[in-house]
Structure formats: C-alpha cells, structure tokens
CSV table of C-alpha atoms and ligand atoms in Angstrom, one decimal:
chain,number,residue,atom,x,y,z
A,1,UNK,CA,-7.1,24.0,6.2
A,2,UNK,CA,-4.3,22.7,4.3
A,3,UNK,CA,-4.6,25.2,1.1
A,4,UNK,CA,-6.8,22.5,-0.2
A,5,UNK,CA,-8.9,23.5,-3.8
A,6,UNK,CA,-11.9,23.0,-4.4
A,7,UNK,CA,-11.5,20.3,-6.5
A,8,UNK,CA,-9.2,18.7,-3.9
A,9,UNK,CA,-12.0,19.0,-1.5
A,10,UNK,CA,-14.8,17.4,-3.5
A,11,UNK,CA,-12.6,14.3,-4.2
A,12,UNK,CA,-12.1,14.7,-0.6
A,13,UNK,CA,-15.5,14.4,0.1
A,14,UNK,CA,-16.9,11.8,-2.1
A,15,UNK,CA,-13.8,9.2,-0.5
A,16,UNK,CA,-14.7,10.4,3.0
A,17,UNK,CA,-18.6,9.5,2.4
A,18,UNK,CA,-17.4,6.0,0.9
A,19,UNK,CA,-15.5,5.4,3.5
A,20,UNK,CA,-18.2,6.0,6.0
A,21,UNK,CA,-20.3,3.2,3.9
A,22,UNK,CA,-17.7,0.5,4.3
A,23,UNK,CA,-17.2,1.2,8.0
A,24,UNK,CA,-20.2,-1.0,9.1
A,25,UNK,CA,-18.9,-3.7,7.2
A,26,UNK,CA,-15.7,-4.3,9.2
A,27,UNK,CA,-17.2,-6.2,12.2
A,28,UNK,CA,-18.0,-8.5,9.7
A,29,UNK,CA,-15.3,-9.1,7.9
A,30,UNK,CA,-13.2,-9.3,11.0
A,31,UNK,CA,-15.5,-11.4,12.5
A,32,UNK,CA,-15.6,-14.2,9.2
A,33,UNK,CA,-11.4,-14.4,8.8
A,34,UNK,CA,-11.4,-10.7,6.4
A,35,UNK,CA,-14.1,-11.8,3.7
A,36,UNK,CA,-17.5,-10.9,2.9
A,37,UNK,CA,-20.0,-11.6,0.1
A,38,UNK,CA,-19.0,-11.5,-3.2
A,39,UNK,CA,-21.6,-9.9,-3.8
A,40,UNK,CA,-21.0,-7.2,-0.7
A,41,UNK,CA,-17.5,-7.0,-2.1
A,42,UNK,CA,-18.5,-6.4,-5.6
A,43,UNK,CA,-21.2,-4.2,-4.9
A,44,UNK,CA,-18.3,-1.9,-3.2
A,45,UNK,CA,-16.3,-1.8,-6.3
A,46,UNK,CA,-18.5,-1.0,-8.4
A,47,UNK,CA,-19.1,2.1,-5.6
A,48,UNK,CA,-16.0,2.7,-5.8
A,49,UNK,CA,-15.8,3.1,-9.5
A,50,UNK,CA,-19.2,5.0,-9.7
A,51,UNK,CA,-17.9,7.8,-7.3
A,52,UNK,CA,-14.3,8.5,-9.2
A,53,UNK,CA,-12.3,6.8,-6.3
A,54,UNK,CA,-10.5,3.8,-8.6
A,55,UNK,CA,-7.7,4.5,-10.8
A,56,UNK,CA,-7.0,7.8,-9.5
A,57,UNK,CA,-3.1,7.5,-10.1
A,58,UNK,CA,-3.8,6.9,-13.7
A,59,UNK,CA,-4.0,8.8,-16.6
A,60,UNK,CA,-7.2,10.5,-18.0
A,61,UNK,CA,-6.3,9.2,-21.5
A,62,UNK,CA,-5.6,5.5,-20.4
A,63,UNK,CA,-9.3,5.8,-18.7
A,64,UNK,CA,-7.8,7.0,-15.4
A,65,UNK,CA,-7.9,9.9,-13.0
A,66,UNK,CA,-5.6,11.9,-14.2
A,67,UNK,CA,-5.5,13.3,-10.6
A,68,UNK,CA,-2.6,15.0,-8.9
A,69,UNK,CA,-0.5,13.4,-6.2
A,70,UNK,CA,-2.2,15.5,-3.5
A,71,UNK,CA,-6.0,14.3,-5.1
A,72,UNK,CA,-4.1,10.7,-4.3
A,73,UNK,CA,-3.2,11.2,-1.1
A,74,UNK,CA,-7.0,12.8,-0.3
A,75,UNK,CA,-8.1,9.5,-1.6
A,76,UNK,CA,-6.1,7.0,0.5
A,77,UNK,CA,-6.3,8.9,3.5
A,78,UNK,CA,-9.7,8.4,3.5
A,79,UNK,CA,-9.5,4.3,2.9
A,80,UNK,CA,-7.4,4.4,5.1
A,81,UNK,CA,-10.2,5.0,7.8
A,82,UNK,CA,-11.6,1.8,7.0
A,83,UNK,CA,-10.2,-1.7,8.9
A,84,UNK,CA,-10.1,-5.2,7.1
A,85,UNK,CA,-8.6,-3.4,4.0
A,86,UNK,CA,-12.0,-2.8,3.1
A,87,UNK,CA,-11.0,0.2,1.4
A,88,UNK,CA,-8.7,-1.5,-1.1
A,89,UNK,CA,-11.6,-1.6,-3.6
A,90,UNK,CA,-10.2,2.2,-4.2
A,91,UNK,CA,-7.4,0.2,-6.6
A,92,UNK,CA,-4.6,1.9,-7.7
A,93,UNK,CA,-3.4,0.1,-11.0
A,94,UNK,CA,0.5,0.2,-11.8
A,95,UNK,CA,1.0,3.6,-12.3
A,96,UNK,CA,4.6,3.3,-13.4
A,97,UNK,CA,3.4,0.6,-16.6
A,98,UNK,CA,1.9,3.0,-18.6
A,99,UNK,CA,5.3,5.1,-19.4
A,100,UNK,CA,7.4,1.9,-20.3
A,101,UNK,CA,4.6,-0.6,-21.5
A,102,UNK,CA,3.8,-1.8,-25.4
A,103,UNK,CA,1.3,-1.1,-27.0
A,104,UNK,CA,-0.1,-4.2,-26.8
A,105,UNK,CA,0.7,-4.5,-22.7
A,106,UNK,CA,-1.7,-1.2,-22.7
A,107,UNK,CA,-4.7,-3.0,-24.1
A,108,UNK,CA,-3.9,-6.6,-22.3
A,109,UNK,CA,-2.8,-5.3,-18.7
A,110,UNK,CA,-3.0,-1.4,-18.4
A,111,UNK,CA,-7.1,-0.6,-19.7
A,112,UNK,CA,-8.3,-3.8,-18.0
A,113,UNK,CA,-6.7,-2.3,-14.7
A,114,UNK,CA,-7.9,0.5,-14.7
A,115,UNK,CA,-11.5,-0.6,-15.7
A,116,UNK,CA,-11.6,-2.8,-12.9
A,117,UNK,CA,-11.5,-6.0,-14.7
A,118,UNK,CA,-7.6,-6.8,-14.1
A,119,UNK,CA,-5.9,-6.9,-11.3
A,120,UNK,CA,-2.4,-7.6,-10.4
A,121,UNK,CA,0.3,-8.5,-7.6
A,122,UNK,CA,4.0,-8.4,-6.8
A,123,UNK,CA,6.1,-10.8,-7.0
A,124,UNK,CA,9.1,-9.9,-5.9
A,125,UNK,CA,10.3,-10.8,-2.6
A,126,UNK,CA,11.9,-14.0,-2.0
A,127,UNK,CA,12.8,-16.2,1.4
A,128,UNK,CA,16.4,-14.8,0.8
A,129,UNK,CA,15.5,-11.3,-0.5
A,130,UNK,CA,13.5,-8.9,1.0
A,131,UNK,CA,15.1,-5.7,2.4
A,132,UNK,CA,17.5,-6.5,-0.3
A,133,UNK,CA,15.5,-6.7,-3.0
A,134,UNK,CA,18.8,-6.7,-5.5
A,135,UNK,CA,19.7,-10.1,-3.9
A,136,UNK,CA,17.0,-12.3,-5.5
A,137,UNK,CA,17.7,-15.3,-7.1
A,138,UNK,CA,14.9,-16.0,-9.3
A,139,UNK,CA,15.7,-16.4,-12.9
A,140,UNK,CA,14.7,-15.6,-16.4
A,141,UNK,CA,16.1,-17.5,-19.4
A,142,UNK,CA,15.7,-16.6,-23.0
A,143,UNK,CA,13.5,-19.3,-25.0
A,144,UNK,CA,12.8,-19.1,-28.5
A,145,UNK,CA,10.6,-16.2,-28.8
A,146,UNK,CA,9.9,-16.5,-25.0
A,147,UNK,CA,11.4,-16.5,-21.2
A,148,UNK,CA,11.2,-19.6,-19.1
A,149,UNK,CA,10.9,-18.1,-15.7
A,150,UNK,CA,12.0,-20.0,-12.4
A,151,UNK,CA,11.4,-18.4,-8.5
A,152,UNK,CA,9.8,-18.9,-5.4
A,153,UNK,CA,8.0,-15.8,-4.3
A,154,UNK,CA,7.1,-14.6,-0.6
A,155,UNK,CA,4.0,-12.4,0.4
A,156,UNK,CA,2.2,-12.1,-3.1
A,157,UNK,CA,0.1,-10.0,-1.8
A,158,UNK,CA,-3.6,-10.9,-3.6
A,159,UNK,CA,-2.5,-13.6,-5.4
A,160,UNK,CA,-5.9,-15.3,-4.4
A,161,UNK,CA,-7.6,-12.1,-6.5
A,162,UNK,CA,-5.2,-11.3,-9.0
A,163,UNK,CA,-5.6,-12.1,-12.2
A,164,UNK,CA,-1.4,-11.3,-13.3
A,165,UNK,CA,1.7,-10.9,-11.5
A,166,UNK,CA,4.8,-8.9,-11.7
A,167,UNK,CA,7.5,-11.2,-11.7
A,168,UNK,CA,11.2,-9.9,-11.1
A,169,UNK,CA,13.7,-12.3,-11.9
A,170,UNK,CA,18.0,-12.2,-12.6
A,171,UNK,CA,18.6,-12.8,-16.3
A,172,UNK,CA,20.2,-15.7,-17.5
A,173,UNK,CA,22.8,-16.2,-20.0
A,174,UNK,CA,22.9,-13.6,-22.8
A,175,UNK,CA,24.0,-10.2,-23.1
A,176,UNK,CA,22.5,-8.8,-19.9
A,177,UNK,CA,23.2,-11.8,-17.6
A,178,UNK,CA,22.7,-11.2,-14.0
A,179,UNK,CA,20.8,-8.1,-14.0
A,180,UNK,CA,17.5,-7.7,-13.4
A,181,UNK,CA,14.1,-8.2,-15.4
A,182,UNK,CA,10.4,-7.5,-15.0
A,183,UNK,CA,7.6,-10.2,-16.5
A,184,UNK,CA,4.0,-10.4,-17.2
A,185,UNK,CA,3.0,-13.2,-15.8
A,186,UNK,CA,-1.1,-14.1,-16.9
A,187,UNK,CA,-2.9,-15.8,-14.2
A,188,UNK,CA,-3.3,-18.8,-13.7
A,189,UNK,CA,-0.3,-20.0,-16.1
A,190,UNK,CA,1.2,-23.7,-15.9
A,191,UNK,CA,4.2,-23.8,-13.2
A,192,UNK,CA,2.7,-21.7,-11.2
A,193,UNK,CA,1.4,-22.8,-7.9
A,194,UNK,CA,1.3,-22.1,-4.6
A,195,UNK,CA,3.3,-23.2,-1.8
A,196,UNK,CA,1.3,-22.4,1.3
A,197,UNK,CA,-0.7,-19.7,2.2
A,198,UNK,CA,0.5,-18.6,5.5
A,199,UNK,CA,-1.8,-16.5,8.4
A,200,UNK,CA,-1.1,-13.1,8.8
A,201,UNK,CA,-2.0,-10.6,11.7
A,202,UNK,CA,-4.6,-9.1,9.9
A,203,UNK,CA,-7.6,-9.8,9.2
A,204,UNK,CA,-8.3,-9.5,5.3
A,205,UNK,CA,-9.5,-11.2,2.4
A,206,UNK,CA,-6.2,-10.5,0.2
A,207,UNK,CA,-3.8,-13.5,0.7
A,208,UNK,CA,-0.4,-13.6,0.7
A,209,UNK,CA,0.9,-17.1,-0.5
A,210,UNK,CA,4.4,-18.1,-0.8
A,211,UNK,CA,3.9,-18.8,-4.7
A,212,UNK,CA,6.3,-20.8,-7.3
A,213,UNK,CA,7.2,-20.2,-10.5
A,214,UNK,CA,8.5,-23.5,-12.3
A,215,UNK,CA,9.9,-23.2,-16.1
A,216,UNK,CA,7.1,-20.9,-16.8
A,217,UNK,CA,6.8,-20.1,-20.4
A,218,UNK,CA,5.9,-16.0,-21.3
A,219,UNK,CA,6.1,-14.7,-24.7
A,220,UNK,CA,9.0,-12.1,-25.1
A,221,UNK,CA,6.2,-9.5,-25.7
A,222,UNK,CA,5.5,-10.3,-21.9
A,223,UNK,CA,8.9,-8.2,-20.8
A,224,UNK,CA,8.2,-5.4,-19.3
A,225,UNK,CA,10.7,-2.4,-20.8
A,226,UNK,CA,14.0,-3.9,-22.1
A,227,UNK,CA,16.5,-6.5,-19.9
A,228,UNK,CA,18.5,-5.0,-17.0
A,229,UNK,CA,15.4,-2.6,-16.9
A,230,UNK,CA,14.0,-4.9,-13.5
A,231,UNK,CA,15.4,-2.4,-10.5
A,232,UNK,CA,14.3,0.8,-11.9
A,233,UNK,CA,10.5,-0.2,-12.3
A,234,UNK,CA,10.9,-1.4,-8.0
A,235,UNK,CA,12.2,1.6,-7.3
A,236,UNK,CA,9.1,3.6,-8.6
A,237,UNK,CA,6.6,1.8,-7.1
A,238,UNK,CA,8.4,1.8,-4.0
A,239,UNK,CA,8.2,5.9,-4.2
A,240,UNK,CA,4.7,5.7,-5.0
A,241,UNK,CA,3.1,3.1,-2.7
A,242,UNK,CA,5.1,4.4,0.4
A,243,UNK,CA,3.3,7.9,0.2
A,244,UNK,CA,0.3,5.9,-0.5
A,245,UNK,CA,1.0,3.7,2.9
A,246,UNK,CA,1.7,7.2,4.9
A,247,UNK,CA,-1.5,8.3,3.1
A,248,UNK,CA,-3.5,5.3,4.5
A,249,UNK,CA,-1.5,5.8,8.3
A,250,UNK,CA,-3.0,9.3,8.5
A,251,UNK,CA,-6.2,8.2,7.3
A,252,UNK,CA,-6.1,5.6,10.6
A,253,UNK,CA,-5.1,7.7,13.0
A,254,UNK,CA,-7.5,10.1,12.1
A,255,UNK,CA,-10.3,7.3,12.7
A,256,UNK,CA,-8.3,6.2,15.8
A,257,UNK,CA,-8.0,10.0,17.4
A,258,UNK,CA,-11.4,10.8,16.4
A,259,UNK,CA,-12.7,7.8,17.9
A,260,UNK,CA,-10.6,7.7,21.3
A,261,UNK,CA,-11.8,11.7,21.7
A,262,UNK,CA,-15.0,10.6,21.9
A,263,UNK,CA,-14.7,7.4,24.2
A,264,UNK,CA,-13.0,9.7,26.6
A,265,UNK,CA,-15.3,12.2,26.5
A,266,UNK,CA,-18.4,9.8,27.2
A,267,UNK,CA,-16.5,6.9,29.4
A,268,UNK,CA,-17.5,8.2,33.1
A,269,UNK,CA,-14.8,6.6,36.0
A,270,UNK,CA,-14.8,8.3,39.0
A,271,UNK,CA,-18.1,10.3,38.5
A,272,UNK,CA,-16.6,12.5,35.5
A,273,UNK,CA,-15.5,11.8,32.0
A,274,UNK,CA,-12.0,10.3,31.7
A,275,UNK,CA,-10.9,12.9,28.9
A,276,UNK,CA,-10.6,15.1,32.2
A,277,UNK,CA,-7.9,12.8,33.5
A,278,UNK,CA,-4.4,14.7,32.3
A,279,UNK,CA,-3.0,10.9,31.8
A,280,UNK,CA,-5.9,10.3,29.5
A,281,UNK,CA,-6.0,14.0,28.1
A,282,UNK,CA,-2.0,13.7,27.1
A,283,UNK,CA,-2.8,10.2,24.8
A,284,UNK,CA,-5.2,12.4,23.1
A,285,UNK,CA,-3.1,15.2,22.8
A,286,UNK,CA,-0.1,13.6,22.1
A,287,UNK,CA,-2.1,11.9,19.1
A,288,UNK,CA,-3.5,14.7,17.9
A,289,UNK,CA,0.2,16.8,17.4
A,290,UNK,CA,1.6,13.9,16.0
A,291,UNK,CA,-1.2,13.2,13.4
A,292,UNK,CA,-0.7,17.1,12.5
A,293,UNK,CA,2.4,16.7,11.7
A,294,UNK,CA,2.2,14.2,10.0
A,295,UNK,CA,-0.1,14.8,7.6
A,296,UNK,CA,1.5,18.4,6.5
A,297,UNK,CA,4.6,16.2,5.7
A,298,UNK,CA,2.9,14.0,3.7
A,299,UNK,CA,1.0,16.9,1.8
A,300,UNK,CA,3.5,18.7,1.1
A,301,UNK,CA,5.9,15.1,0.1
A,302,UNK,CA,2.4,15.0,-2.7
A,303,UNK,CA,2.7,18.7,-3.6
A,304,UNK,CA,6.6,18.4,-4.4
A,305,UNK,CA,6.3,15.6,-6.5
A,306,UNK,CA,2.9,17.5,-8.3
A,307,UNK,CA,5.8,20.5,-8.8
A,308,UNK,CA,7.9,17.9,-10.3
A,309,UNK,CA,10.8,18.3,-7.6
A,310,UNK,CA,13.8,16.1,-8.4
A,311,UNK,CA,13.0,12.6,-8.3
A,312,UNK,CA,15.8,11.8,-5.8
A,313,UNK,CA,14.6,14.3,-3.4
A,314,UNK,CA,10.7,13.2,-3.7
A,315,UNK,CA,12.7,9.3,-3.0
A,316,UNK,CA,13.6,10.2,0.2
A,317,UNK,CA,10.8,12.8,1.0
A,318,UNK,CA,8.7,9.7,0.2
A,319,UNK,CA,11.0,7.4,2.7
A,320,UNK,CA,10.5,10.1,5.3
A,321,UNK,CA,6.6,10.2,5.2
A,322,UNK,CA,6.1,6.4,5.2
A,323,UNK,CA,8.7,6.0,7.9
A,324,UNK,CA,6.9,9.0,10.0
A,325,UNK,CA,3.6,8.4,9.3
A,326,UNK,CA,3.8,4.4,10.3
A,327,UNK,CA,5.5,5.2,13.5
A,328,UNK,CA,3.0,7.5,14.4
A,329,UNK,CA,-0.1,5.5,13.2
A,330,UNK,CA,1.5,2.6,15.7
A,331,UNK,CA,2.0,4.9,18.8
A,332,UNK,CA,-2.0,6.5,18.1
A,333,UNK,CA,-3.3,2.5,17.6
A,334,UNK,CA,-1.1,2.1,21.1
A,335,UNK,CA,-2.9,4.9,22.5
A,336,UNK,CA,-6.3,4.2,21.7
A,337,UNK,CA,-5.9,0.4,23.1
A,338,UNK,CA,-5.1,2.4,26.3
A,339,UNK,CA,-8.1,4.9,26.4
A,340,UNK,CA,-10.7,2.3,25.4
A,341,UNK,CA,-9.4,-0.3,28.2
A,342,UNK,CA,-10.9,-3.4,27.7
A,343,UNK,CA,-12.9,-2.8,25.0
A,344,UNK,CA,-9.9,-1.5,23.6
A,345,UNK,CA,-9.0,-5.5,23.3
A,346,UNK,CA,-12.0,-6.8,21.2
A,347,UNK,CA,-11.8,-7.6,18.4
A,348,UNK,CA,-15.3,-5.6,17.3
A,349,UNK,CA,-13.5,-2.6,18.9
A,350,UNK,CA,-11.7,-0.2,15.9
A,351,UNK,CA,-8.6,0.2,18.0
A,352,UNK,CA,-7.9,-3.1,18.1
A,353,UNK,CA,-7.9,-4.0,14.8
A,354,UNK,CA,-5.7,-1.4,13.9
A,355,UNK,CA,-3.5,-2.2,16.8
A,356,UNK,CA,-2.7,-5.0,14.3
A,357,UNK,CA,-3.0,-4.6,10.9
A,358,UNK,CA,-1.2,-1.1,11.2
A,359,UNK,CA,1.5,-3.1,12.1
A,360,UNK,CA,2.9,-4.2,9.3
A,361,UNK,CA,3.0,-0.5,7.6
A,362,UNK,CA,5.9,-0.3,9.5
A,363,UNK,CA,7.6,-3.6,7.5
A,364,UNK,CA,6.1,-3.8,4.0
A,365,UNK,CA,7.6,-1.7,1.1
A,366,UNK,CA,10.7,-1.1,2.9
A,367,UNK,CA,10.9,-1.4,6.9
A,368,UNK,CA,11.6,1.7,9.0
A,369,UNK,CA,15.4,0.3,9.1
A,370,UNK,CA,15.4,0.7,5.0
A,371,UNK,CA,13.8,4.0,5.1
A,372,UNK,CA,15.7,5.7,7.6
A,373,UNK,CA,18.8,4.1,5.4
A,374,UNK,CA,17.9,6.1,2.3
A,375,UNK,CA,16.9,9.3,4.3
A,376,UNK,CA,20.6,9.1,6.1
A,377,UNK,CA,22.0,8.4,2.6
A,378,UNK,CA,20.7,10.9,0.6
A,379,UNK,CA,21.2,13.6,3.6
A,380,UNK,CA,24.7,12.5,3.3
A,381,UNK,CA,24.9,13.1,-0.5
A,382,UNK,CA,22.6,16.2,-0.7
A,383,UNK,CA,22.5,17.9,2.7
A,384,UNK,CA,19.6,18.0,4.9
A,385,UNK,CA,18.4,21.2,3.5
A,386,UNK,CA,17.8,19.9,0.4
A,387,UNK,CA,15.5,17.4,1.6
A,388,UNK,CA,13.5,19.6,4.2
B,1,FAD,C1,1.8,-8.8,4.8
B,1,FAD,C2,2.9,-8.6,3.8
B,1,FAD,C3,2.6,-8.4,2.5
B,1,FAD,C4,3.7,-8.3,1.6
B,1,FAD,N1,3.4,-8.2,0.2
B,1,FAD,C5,4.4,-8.3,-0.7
B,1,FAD,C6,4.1,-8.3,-2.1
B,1,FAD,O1,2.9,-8.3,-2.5
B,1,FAD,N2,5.1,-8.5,-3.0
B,1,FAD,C7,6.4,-8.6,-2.5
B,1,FAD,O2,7.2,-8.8,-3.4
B,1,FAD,N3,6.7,-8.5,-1.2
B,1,FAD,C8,5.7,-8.4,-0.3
B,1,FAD,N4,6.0,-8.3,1.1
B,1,FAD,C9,7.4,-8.3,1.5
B,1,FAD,C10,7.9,-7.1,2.2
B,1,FAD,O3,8.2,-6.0,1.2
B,1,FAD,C11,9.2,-7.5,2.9
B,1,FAD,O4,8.8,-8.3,4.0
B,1,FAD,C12,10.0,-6.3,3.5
B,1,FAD,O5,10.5,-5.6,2.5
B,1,FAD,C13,11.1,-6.8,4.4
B,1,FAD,O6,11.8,-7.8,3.9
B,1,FAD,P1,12.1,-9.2,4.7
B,1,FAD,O7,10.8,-9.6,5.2
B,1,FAD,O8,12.9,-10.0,3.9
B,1,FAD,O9,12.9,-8.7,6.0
B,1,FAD,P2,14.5,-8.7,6.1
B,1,FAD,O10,15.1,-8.1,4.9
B,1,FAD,O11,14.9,-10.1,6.4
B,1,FAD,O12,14.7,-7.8,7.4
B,1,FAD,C14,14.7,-8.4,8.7
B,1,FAD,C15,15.2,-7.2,9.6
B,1,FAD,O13,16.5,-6.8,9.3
B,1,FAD,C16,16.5,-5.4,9.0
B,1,FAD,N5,17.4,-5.0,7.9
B,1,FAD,C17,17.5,-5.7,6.7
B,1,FAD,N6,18.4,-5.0,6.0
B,1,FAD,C18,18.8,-3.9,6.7
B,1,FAD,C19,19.7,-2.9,6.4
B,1,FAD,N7,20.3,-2.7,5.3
B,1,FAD,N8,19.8,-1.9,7.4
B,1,FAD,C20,19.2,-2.0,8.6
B,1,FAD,N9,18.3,-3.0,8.9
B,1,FAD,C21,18.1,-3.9,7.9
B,1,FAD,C22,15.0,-5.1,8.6
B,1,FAD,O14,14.7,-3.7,8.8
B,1,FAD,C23,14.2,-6.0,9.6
B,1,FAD,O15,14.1,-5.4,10.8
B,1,FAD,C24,5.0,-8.3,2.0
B,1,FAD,C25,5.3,-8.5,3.4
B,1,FAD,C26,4.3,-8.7,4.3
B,1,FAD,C27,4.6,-8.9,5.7
C-alpha cells in the first residue's frame, strides 16, 4: 500500500518495532510527571541510534541519514505511536544548519547533533510574539568581536536537556538594524536563566521554561548565516517540523484507531460486542477514513518535496498536512475517549493521554488559525490547483 519501496519499508519496520519497545514504558512515565531513568532513557537512545532511527533528516556525509522526506515521515509516524514523547529519542537535529553553517559551527553544533551528544532548542517565541513571530523584541547588539544578546523567551522547549539554543533576536544599531538574526547560544552561558518552568498538559520529561537572556556575550563566529538572515532560517524549520508534527498525528491515530477497534470488538454491553453498535461502529469508521486521508496527504506533501517541487507550494502543502492531520488526530483521540468509556478517562488508558498531549499539535509551530492563513494566501496568489 502506498507505493512504498523496499527500502522505505525496512526503515518502516525497524521504527515500528522500536516503537513497540517504548510502549510499555509510558504508564510509567505518565505515572512519575513524564520521566524515567536515566538510565531507561539512555538506554532508548542509544536504541534509537543502533537501529538507524536518529538523524534521519541529516545528511550521510555530516553522519546522518541521508534519507528522503518520505523515509522521514515513515520514521515519525511511527514515534508518533508512542505517548509521553517517548519517541523523541528518534532526534531530528537542525536540518536547515548544515546549508548555511561555518565550518567551524559543523564541527561545534552540527556532528555533535547528529551523534547524539548535542542537543538543541528554540528560542524564539516571546510573551508578545508568537503567531507573529516577526514581532519579537529581543535584541542583538554588535560587541567587539561579539553580540550581547537581550530577550525573554517562552516555551523553550527542552531547555532542561539541551545543551544550546537558537536564539532569534532584532539587530541593533548598525547596518541591518531591526531585522532579524539567528545565534548560537552554548548552554549553560552567564545571563541566561530561567524564569519559571510552567506545567503543561502533557505529561513529558522535556520542559518548557520561560528562559532569559541578559547581556549575553557570543562570539560573532556564533551568528548563524549573515544579519537580516533570522526569518528565513524560521521559515524552514517551520516547513520541516510541521510535516514532521502531521507525521507524528498519523502515527497517533493509528495507535488510537487500532486500539479503539479492538476495545469495541472485545467490550461486551448488552450480551454482544459494542463494535456491533452503529453509534460505536461510525467512531471507528469515521476514524478510520479520516486517518486514510490523511496520511496519503501527508505522503504525497513528503514525495513532492523529495521531487523538489517549488518551495512555496511544498510551504503551504506542508501548512495543509499539519493543519489536517492535527484536526483529525484530535477528533480520533475524541473518539476513542468515547469508545473506551471510563477507562477511556484514566490516565493508564492510551486514549487519554493522547486526548491531551495531541492537543497542543494543533497550537505549536503555527496554530490551525496560521496555517489555514498561509493555505488561503497562497491559494489566492497561485490558484488552488497549483497546490492540490
Ligand atoms: C508546549 C509548547 C511548546 C512550545 N515550544 C516552543 C519552542 O521550543 N520554541 C519556541 O520558540 N516556541 C515554542 N512554542 C510556542 C508556539 O510556537 C506558540 O505558542 C504558537 O506559535 C502560538 O503563539 P502564541 O502562543 O503566542 O499564540 P498567539 O499568537 O497569542 O495566538 C492566540 C490566538 O490568536 C490566533 N491568532 C493569532 N494570530 C492570528 C492571525 N494572524 N490570524 C488568525 N488567528 C490568529 C491564534 O491562532 C490563537 O488562536 C511552544 C508552545 C507550546 C504550547
């Protein structure tokens, strides 16, 4: 099904049976605030890494994958079947650094990623800048030889593991003043702190403190491609991680359907199997269709971008299968509450955890409202046809 290769099928494979060793460990996790062992946790990286699964978006020369956007997707689908994040340990380093990095940010940031040994976070959003990402009022100022950055940072997603930080800031003063800028920021560095770590819906071990960055010193060797560059290196990422998030939604639904199907089909209520009850019968089947759909959208979003369609079209392609692929992995998590009843309400139950951590696919790298904005935007400036 899905004209998948062999190739794409083996990778397929291996994540599927990786994932199926980190699903006992979710109870857990959920059950001790999202962390386990580190030596649980390190012992799944290291799985991770032994079976091909890490660093799949980078390339074979830097150490990576090398694997196409489809190989990607096969990948993230499958963590995606796991709860707690647990499936995170499948990292996938910056894959839009290697193109405009130095030399020297190869060998300090890049290799160490992809290795395992580094790992980074975002910080990008601010209290006054989120959806509008262009409105952040962070700073950058040039030093000597160096930047003094200045910022307070919302949702840094794995600050509490990261060992650097993106850090997008406004220049200030000199020739590029007031456009944007992307740092290196090593971790820990002095003036940088955090704030508060806040609780989140979800149960997982990655933090996501509200973080500040006080006259912190980087060399200049720590800008990332040249001043005013700071947008363009968002908008990447953004294309990237949102078919990665619909990649990760189809992955839970599958879980979620697969799961339900089989409730229904063993949960006897009124001397027969509730799966025979068209009420419960049309949840399954309604989750079903829309996981189908969804997932040949997001296949064939990977396959354009691995025939190198323009990068406009794969933008909004992109918006389209995080926006539908979120939405649907929200009505199937809905749906399986339902079928499972009360079970469907504990918290050792799979439904229920995805019931709340899927819902924040539908906020993070661009809400629904932001996607259907550059879908609407770029049907008005291209035509529908040219997007689907
Ligand atoms: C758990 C979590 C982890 C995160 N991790 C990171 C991270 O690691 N690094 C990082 O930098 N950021 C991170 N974020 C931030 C995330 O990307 C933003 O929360 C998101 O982009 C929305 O921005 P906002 O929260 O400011 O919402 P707002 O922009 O305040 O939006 C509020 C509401 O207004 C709507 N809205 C806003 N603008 C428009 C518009 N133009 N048209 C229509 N509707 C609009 C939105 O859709 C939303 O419904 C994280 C967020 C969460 C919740």
């Amino acid at each position: 099904m899905y004209g998948l290769t062999e190739s794409d099928l083996d990778i397929q494979r291996r994540a599927a049976a990786f994932a199926e060793e980190l699903i006992p460990f979710e109870v857990t996790a959920e059950l001790a605030g999202g962390e386990l062992p580190g030596v649980v946790t390190a012992a799944h990286a290291a799985r991770a890494h032994e079976l091909g699964l890490c660093a799949t978006n980078m390339p074979a020369e830097l150490g990576g994958g090398g694997c196409t956007t489809l190989q990607q997707v096969l990948v993230q689908e499958q963590a995606g079947r796991v709860t707690n994040a647990l499936g995170w340990v499948a990292s996938t380093p910056p894959s839009w650094l290697p193109a405009v990095a130095t030399a020297d940010q190869i060998e300090r940031y890049v290799r160490p990623a992809v290795r395992g040994e580094r790992e980074e976070c975002y910080a990008i959003t601010e209290e006054g800048a989120g959806s509008d990402v262009a409105a952040i009022g962070a700073t950058a100022r040039r030093d000597g030889d160096g930047y003094l950055l200045n910022g307070t940072k919302w949702h840094v997603t794995s600050y509490n593991t990261a060992d650097f930080a993106f850090f997008q800031a406004r220049l200030d003063g000199g020739p590029h003043h007031g456009k944007h800028a992307m740092f290196l920021v090593d971790l820990p560095s002095p003036g940088v702190g955090v704030v508060r770590t806040p609780a989140y819906t979800h149960t997982i071990s990655h933090h996501h403190p509200i973080v500040s960055f006080t006259d912190v010193r980087v060399p200049a060797a720590n800008l990332i491609g040249a001043e005013g560059d700071g947008m363009s290196f968002a908008y990447e990422w953004f294309r990237f991680e949102r078919l990665m998030v619909a990649a990760r939604c189809l992955g839970a639904a599958g879980r979620l359907t697969g799961e339900m199907t089989a409730f229904a089909c063993e949960r006897q209520a009124g001397g027969r199997p509730i799966s025979e009850y068209g009420l419960v019968g049309g949840m399954l089947a309604d989750s079903l269709t829309e996981l189908y759909a969804a997932r040949a959208l997001t296949y064939e979003t990977a396959r354009g971008i691995d025939r190198g369609i323009d990068v406009k079209v794969s933008h909004a392609q992109c918006s389209m299968a995080k926006l539908y692929c979120s939405e649907m992995a929200g009505r199937v998590a809905d749906r399986a509450v339902q079928v499972f009843g009360g079970r469907g309400y504990m918290r050792e139950n799979v439904a229920e955890r995805f019931y709340r951590e899927l819902r924040v696919e539908r906020i993070w790298e661009g809400t629904s409202e932001v996607q259907r904005a550059i879908i609407a935007g770029q049907m008005v400036k291209r035509g529908p046809a040219a997007l689907a």
